[in-house]
Coordinates of C-alpha atoms in Angstrom, one line a residue:
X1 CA -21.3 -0.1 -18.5
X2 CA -21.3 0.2 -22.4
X3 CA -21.0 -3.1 -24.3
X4 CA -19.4 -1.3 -27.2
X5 CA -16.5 -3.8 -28.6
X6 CA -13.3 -1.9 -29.6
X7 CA -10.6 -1.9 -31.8
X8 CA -6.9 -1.4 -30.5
X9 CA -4.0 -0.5 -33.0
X10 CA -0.1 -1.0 -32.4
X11 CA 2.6 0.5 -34.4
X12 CA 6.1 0.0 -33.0
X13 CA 6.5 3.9 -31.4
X14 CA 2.7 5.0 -31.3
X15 CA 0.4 2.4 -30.5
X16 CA -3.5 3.3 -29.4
X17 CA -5.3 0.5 -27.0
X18 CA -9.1 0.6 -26.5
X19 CA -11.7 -1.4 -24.6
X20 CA -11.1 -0.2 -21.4
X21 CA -14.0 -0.3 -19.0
X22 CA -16.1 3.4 -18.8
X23 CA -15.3 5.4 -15.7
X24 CA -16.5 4.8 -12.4
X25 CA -18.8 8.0 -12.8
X26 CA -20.8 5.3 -14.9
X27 CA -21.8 3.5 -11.0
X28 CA -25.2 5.2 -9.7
X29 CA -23.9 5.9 -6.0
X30 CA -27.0 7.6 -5.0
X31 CA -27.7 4.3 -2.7
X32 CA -24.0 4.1 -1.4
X33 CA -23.9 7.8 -0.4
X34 CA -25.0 6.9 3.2
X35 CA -25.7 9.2 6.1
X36 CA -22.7 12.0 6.3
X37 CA -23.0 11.8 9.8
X38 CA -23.6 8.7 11.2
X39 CA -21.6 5.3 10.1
X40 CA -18.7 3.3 10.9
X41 CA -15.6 3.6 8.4
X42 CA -13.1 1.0 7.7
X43 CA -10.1 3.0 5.9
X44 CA -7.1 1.4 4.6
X45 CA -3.4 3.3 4.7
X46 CA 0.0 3.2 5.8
X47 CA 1.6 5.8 8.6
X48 CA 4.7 6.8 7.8
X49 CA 4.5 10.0 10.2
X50 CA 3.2 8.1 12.6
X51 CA 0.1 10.4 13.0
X52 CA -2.8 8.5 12.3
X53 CA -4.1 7.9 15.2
X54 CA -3.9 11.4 16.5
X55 CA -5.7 12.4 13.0
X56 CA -8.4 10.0 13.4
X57 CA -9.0 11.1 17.4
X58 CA -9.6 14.4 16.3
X59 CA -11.6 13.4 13.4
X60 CA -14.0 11.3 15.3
X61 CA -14.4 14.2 18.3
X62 CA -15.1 16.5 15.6
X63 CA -17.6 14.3 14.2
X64 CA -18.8 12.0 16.9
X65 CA -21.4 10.2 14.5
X66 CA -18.6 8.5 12.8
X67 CA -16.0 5.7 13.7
X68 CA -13.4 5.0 12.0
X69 CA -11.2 1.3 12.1
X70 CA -8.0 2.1 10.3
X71 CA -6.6 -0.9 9.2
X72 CA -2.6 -0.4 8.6
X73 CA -1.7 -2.2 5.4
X74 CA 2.2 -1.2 6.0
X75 CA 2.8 -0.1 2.2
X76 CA 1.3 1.5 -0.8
X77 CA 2.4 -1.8 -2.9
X78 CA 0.0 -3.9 -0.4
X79 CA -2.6 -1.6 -0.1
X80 CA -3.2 -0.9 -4.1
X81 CA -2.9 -5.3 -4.2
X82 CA -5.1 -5.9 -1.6
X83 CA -7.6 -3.4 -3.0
X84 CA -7.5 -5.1 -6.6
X85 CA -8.1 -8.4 -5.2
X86 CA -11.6 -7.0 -3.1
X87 CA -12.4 -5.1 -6.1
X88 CA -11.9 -8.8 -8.5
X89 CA -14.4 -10.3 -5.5
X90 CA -17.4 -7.8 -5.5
X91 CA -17.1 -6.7 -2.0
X92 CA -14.6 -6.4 0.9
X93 CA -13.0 -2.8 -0.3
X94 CA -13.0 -0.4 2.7
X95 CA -14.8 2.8 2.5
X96 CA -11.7 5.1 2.5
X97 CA -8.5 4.2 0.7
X98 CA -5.0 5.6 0.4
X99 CA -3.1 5.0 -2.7
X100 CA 0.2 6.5 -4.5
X101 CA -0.7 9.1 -7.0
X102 CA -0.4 7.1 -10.1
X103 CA -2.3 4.1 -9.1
X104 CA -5.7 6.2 -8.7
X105 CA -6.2 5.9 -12.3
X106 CA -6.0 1.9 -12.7
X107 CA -9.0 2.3 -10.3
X108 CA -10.9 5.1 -11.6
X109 CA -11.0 3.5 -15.3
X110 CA -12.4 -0.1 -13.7
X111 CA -14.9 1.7 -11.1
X112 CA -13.1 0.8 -8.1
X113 CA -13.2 4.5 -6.8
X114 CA -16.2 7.4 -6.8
X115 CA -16.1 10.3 -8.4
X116 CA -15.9 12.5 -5.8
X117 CA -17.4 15.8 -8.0
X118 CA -20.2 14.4 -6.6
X119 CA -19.5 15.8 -3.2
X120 CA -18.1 19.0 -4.5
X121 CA -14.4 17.7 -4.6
X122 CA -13.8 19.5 -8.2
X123 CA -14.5 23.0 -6.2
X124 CA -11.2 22.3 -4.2
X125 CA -9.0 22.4 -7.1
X126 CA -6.9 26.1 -6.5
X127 CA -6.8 25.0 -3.0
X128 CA -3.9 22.2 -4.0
X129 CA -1.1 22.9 -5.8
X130 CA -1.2 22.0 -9.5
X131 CA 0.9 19.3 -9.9
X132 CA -0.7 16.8 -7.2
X133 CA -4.6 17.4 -7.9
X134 CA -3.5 17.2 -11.7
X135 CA -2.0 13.3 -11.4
X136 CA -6.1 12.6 -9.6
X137 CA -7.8 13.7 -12.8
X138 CA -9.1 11.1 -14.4
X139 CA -12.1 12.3 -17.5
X140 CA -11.5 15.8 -15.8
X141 CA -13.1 14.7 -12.9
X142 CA -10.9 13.9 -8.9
X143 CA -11.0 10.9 -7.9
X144 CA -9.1 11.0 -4.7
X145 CA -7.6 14.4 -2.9
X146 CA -3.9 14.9 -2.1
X147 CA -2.5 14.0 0.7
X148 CA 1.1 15.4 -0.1
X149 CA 3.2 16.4 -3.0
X150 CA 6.8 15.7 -4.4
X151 CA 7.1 18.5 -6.7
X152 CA 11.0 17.6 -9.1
X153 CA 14.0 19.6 -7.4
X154 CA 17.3 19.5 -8.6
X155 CA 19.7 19.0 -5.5
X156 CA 23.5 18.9 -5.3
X157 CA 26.6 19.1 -4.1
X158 CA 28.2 22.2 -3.3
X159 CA 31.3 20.9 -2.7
X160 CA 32.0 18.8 -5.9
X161 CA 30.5 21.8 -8.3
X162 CA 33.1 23.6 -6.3
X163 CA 35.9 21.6 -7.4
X164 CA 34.3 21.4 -11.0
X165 CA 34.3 25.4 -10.8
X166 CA 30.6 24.6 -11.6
X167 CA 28.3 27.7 -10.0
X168 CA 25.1 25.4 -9.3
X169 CA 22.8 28.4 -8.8
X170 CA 23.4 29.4 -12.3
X171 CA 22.3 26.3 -13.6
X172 CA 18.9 27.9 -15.2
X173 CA 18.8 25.1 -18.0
X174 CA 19.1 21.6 -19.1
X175 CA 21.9 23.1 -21.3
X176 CA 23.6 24.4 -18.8
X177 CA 23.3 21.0 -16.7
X178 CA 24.6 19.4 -19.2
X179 CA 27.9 22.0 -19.7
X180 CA 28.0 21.1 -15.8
X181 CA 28.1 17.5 -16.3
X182 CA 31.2 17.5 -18.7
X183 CA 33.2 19.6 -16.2
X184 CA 31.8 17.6 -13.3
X185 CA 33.3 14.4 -15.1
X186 CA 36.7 15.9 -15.9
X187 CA 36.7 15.9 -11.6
X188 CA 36.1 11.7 -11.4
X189 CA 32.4 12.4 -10.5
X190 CA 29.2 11.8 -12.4
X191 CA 26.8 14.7 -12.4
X192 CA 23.8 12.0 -11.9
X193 CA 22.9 8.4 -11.9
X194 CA 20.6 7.2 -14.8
X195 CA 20.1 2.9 -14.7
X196 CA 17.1 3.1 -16.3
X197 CA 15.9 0.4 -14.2
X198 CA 12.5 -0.1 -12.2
X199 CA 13.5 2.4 -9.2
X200 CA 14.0 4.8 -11.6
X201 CA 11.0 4.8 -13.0
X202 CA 9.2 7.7 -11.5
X203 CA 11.7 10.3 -11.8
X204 CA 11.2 8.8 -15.3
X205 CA 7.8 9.9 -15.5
X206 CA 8.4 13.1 -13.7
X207 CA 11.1 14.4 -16.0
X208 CA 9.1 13.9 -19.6
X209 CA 6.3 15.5 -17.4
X210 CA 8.6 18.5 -16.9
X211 CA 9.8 18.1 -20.5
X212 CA 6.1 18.4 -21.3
X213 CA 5.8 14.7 -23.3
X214 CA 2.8 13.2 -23.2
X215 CA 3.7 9.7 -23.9
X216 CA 0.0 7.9 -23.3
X217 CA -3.6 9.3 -23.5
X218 CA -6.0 8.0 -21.6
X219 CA -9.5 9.5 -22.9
X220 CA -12.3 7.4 -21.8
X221 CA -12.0 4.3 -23.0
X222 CA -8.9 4.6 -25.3
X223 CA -5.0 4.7 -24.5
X224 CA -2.6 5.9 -26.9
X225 CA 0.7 5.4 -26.7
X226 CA 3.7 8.0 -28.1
X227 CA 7.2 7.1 -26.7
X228 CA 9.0 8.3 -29.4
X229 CA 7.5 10.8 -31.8
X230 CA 5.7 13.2 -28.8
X231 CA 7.9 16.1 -29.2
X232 CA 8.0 16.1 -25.7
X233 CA 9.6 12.7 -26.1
X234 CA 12.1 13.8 -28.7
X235 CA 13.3 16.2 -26.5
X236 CA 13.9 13.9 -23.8
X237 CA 15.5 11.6 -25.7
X238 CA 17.8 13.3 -27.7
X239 CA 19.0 15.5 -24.4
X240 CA 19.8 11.8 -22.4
X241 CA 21.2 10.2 -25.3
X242 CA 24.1 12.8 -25.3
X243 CA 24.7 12.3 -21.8
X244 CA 24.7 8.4 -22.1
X245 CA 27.3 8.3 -25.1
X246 CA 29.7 11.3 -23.8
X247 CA 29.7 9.4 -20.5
X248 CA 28.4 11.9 -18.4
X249 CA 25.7 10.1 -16.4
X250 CA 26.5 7.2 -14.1
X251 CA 24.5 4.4 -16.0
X252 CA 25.7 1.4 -14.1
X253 CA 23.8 2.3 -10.4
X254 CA 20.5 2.2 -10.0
X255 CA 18.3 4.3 -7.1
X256 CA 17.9 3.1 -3.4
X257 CA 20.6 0.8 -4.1
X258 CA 23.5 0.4 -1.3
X259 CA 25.8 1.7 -4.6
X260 CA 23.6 4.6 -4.7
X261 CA 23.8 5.6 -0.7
X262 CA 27.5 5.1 -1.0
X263 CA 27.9 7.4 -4.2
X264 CA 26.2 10.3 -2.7
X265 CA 28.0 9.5 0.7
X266 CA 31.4 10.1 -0.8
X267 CA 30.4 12.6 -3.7
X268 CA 31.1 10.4 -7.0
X269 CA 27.2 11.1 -7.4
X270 CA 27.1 15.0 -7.7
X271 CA 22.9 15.7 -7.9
X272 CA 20.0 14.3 -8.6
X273 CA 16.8 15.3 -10.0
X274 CA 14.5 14.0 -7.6
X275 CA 10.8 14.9 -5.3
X276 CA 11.3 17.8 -2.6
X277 CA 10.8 14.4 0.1
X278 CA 14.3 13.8 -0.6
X279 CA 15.9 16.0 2.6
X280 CA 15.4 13.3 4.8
X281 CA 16.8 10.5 2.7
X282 CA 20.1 12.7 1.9
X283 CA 20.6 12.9 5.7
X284 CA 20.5 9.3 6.4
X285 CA 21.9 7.9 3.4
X286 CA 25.0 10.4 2.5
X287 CA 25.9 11.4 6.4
X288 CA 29.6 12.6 5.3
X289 CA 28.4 15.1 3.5
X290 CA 26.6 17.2 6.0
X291 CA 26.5 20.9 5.2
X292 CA 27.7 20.4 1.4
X293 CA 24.0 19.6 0.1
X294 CA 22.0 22.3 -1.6
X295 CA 18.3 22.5 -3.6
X296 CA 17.5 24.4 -6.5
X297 CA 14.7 24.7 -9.1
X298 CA 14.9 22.4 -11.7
X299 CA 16.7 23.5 -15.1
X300 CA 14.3 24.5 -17.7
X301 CA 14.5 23.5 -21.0
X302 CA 13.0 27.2 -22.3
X303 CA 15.3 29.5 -20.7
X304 CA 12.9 32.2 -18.3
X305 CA 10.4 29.3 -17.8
X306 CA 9.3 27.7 -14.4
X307 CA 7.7 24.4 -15.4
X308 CA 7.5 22.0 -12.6
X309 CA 6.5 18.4 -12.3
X310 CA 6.0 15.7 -9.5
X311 CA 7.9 12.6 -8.4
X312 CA 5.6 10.6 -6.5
X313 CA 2.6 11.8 -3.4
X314 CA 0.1 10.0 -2.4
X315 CA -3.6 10.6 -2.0
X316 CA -7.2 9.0 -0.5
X317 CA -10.1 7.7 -2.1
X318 CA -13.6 6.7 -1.3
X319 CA -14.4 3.0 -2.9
X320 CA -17.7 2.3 -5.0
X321 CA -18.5 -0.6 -2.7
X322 CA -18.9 2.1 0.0
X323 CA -22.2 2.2 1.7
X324 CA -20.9 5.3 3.8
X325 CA -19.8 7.3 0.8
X326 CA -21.1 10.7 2.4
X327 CA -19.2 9.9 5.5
X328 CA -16.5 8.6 4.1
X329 CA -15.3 11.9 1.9
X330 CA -15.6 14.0 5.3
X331 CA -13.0 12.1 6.1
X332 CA -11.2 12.6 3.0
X333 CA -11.5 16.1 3.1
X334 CA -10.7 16.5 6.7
X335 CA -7.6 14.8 5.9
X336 CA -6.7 16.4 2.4
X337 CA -8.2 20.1 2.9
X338 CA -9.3 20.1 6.6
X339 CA -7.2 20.0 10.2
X340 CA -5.8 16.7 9.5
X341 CA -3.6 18.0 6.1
X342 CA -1.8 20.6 9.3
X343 CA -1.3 17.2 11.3
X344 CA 0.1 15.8 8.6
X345 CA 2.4 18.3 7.7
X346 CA 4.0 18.8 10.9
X347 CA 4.5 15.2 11.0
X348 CA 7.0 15.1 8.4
X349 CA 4.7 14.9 5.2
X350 CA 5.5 17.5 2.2
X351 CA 1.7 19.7 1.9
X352 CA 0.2 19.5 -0.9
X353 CA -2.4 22.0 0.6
X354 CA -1.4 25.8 -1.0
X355 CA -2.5 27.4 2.7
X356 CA 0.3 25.3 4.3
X357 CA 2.4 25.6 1.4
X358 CA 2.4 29.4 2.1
X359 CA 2.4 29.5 6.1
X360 CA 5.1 31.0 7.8
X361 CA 5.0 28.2 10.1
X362 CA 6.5 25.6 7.1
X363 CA 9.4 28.0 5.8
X364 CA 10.4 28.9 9.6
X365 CA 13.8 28.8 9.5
X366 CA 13.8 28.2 13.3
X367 CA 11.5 25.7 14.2
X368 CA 13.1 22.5 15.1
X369 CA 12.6 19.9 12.7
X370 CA 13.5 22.6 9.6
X371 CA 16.7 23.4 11.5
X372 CA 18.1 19.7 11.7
X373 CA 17.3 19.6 7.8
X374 CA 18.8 23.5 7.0
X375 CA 22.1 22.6 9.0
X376 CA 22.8 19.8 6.8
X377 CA 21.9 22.1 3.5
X378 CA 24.5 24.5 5.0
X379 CA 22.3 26.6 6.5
X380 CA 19.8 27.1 3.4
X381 CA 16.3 27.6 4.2
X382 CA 15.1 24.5 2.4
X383 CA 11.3 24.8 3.0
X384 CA 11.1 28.1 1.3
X385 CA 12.9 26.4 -2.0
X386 CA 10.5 23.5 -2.0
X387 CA 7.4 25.5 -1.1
X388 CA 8.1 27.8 -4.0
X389 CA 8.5 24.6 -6.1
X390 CA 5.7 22.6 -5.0
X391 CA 3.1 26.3 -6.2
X392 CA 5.2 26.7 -9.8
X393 CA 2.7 25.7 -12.9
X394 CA 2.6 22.4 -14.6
X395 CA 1.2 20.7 -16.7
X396 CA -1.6 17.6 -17.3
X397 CA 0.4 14.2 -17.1
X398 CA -1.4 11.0 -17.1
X399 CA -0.5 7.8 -15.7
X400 CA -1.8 4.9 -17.8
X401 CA -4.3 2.3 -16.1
X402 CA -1.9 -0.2 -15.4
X403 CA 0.9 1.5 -14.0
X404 CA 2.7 -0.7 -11.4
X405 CA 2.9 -3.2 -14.8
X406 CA 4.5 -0.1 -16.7
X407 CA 6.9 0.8 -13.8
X408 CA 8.5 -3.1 -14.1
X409 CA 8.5 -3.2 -17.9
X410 CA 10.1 0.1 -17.8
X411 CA 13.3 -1.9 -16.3
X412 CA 13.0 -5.1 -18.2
X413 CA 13.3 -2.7 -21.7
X414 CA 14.5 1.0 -20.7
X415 CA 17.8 -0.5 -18.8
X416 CA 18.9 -1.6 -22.3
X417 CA 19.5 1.6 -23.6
X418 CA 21.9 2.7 -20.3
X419 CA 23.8 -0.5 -21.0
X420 CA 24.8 0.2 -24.3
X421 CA 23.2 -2.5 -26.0
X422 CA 20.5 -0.6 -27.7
X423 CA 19.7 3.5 -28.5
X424 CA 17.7 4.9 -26.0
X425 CA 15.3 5.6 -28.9
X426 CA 14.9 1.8 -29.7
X427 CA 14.3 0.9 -25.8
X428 CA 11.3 3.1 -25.7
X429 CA 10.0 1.5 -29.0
X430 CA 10.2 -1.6 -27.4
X431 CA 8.3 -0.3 -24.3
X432 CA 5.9 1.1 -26.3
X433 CA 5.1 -2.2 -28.0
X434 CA 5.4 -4.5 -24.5
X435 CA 2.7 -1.6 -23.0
X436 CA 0.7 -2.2 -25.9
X437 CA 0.7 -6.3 -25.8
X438 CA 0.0 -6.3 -22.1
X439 CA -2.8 -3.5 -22.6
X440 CA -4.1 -5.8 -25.4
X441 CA -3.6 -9.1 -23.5
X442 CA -4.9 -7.6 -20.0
X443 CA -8.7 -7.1 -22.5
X444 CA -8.4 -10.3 -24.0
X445 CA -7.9 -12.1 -21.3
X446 CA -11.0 -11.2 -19.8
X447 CA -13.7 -12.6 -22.1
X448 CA -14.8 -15.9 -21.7
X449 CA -16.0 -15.7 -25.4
X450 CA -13.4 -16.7 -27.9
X451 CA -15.4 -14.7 -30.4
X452 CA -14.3 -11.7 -28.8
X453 CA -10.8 -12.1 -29.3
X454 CA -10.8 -12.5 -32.5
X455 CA -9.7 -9.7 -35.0
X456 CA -11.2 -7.7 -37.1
X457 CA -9.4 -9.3 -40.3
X458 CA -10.7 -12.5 -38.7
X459 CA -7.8 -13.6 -37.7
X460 CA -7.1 -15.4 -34.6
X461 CA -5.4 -13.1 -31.6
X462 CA -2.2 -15.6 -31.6
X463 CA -2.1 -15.1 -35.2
X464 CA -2.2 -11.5 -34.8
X465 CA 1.0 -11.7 -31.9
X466 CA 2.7 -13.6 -34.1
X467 CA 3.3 -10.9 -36.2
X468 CA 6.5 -8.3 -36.2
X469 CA 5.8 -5.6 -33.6
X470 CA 6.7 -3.0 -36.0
X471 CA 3.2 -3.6 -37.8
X472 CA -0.1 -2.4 -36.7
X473 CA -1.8 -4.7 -34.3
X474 CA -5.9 -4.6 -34.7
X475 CA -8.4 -6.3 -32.1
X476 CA -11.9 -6.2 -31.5
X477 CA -12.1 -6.4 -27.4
X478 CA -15.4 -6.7 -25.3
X479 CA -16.1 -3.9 -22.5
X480 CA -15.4 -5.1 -18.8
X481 CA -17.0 -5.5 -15.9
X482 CA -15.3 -4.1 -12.7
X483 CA -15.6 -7.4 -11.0
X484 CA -14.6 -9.9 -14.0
X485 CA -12.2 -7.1 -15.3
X486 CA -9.9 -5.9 -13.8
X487 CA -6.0 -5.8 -15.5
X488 CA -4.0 -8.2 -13.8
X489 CA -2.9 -7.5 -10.0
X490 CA 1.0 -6.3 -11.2
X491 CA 2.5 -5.6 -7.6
X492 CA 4.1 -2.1 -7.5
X493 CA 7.7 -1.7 -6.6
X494 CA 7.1 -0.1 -3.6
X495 CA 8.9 3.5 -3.3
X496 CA 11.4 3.6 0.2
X497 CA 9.9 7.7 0.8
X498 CA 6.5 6.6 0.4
X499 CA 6.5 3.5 2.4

């Protein structure tokens, strides 16, 4: 761990944070590494499909050197909290952890997880579709393997673009989308729902993914932050904007509310741009409107392009205070890459695996479980729309270290905008600034040595705060520990398809 002090600079729309602890690459696990075929494994999860223990049967007769205790934490919120908290202690992590995508780099940059190039991981990478082993890079090296994928669609209703005279397979663009959404509002519908609260945050990140933005860097040990003048950004910005002040978006309802399920149920809500999990919630939430559902690529905002992006996943890790590290990654792999990703899969969970992707097996119109979900899609073979989605190129989109805190100050500032009482513009400056102050606060907060939180202009840090956001913000931060430093435990709003 370097001891290198930092400097972190704010400006209200770009603001670059240092300090953060070196990646977990830094940890020698040569004595942790274990014997690959003989240990007991404690692995921490949640089991959605209900396949766990069928996975971990097979596992253990294919490998009967190794046990494996799987404790069921119930939800990704609880597992990535419990984990912080053993990491804070020094010990009590399991061996093998599953996390949501964008939590794996809050534990890469504090060495809670291994790098698991060590074990040949970073070979796997055209096995997995793009999008998912991207979101796992952290210093160009994986940190955990995919377990699934939620690659953006663009689902809607048939039956309202029917009454719009809307064509929703000719939708190619966001321009066209948005010549959609006026004729779609002339009807009494909305084309979408955009709250800009918490809930929405990760088709949040997955749209300015798609829009290619890049609104924080995370290299090494410094973060900057661009939510306004990333061209990326500006694109995004200007595009919603228009829909906000023409009225075109529903900006009073926010996702997985009972508003929401009622809205798509009785087609005021006319699509959504959303992860290819979405089938099943459509079908349980909006009942009435069986058979009038349809999916489609996402618009593009270069006409002829196929840019993707993904809206949530999750994936599995080995911990650095694994003394089984050897053993634990077979299990990671046999889950990720191996027999367990097929188990998975026909379970319920979207593949991130490109062999599975492509199977006949997963676009067979006739097996049972795709037929229940093409009947309500009016007969569409939805598999072979989401499987060509999940394979389409995207591109490197970062999540910042403390995520689950950037998905609830997304709500507390972005929500603004879609009430009216600020531009959209100013709502991300302000996020921009509250990401830098808790980026900021989260090293300060960690030294015991006033010293070290002084600034370089001497200074004190309240001082500093004190001072209009608009101005640069400059602090000279001490390098943390793992144990001592970790950012604050921010729980994660859990996401319903994940949990």
């Amino acid at each position: 761990m370097r001891n290198t002090k930092k400097v972190i600079a704010a400006t209200a729309a770009v603001a670059t944070l240092v300090g953060l602890a070196a990646c977990g690459s830094s940890n020698d696990n040569g004595a942790n590494k274990g014997d690959a075929d003989k240990a007991e494994l404690v692995f921490w999860g949640w089991d959605s499909g209900n396949s766990m223990k069928e996975i971990l049967a097979d596992f253990e007769k294919a490998n009967p050197g190794i046990t494996v205790k799987f404790n069921n934490t119930g939800t990704a919120e609880k597992t990535s909290t419990a984990l912080s908290n053993a990491i804070a202690a020094g010990n009590g992590a399991p061996d093998v952890v599953m996390l949501e995508d964008p939590t794996v780099t809050q534990f890469a940059v504090t060495d809670g997880l291994v790098d698991l190039s060590e074990f040949g991981a970073d070979k796997l990478a055209d096995d997995f579709a793009a999008g998912p082993w991207n979101k796992l890079q952290y210093n160009n090296k994986p940190y955990a393997l995919p377990i699934d994928s939620g690659p953006e669609m663009f689902f809607y209703n048939k039956a309202v673009f029917d009454k719009a005279g809307v064509d929703g397979e000719s939708i190619k663009t966001w321009n066209d989308y948005y010549e959609a959404a006026k004729k779609i509002r002339a009807t009494g519908s909305y084309i979408t729902n955009l709250a800009g609260t918490s809930n929405d945050y990760q088709p949040f990140t997955a749209q300015i993914w798609q829009a290619g933005a890049q609104p924080w860097k995370v290299d090494g040990e410094n973060i900057t932050i661009n939510m306004t003048k990333d061209e990326g950004m500006q694109r995004y910005i200007q595009f919603v904007q228009k829909l906000i002040d023409e009225d075109l978006v529903d900006a009073k309802t926010p996702n997985w509310s009972d508003d929401w399920n009622r809205e798509l149920n009785d087609g005021t809500l006319a699509s959504l741009t959303i992860g290819a999990w979405m089938p099943i919630n459509l079908m349980t939430g909006a009942p009435d409107q069986a058979g009038n559902w349809r999916v489609a690529q996402l618009p593009q905002w270069e006409e002829g392009k196929e840019v993707s992006a993904e809206d949530g996943g999750s994936a599995l890790a080995v911990t650095s205070q694994s003394k089984n590290q050897a053993a634990a990654y077979k299990l990671v792999e046999y889950m990720t890459h191996g027999e367990g990703a097929q188990t998975m899969a026909d379970t319920g969970t979207f593949p991130s695996l490109k062999k599975i992707l492509r199977s006949d097996s997963f676009t067979d119109p006739t097996t049972e479980s795709n037929k229940k979900t093409n009947d309500y899609f009016g007969g569409q073979n939805v598999n072979e729309v989401l499987s060509a989605a999940a394979q389409r190129p995207t591109e490197k989109f970062q999540y910042l270290p403390y995520n689950p805190y950037a998905q609830t100050a997304y709500g507390d500032e972005v929500s603004k905008a879609y009430s009216g009482d600020i531009t959209l513009e100013k709502a991300l400056e302000n996020y921009a600034n509250k990401l830098a102050e808790q980026g900021r606060r989260s090293e300060a907060t960690t030294s015991p040595s006033s010293e070290r939180n002084r600034s370089i202009a001497g200074t004190s840090g309240t001082d500093q705060q004190s001072k209009p956001a608009a101005r640069p913000l400059s602090f000279r931060l001490a390098a943390r520990s793992p144990k001592a430093g970790m950012l604050p435990s921010v729980p994660a709003l859990p996401c319903p398809h994940l949990t």
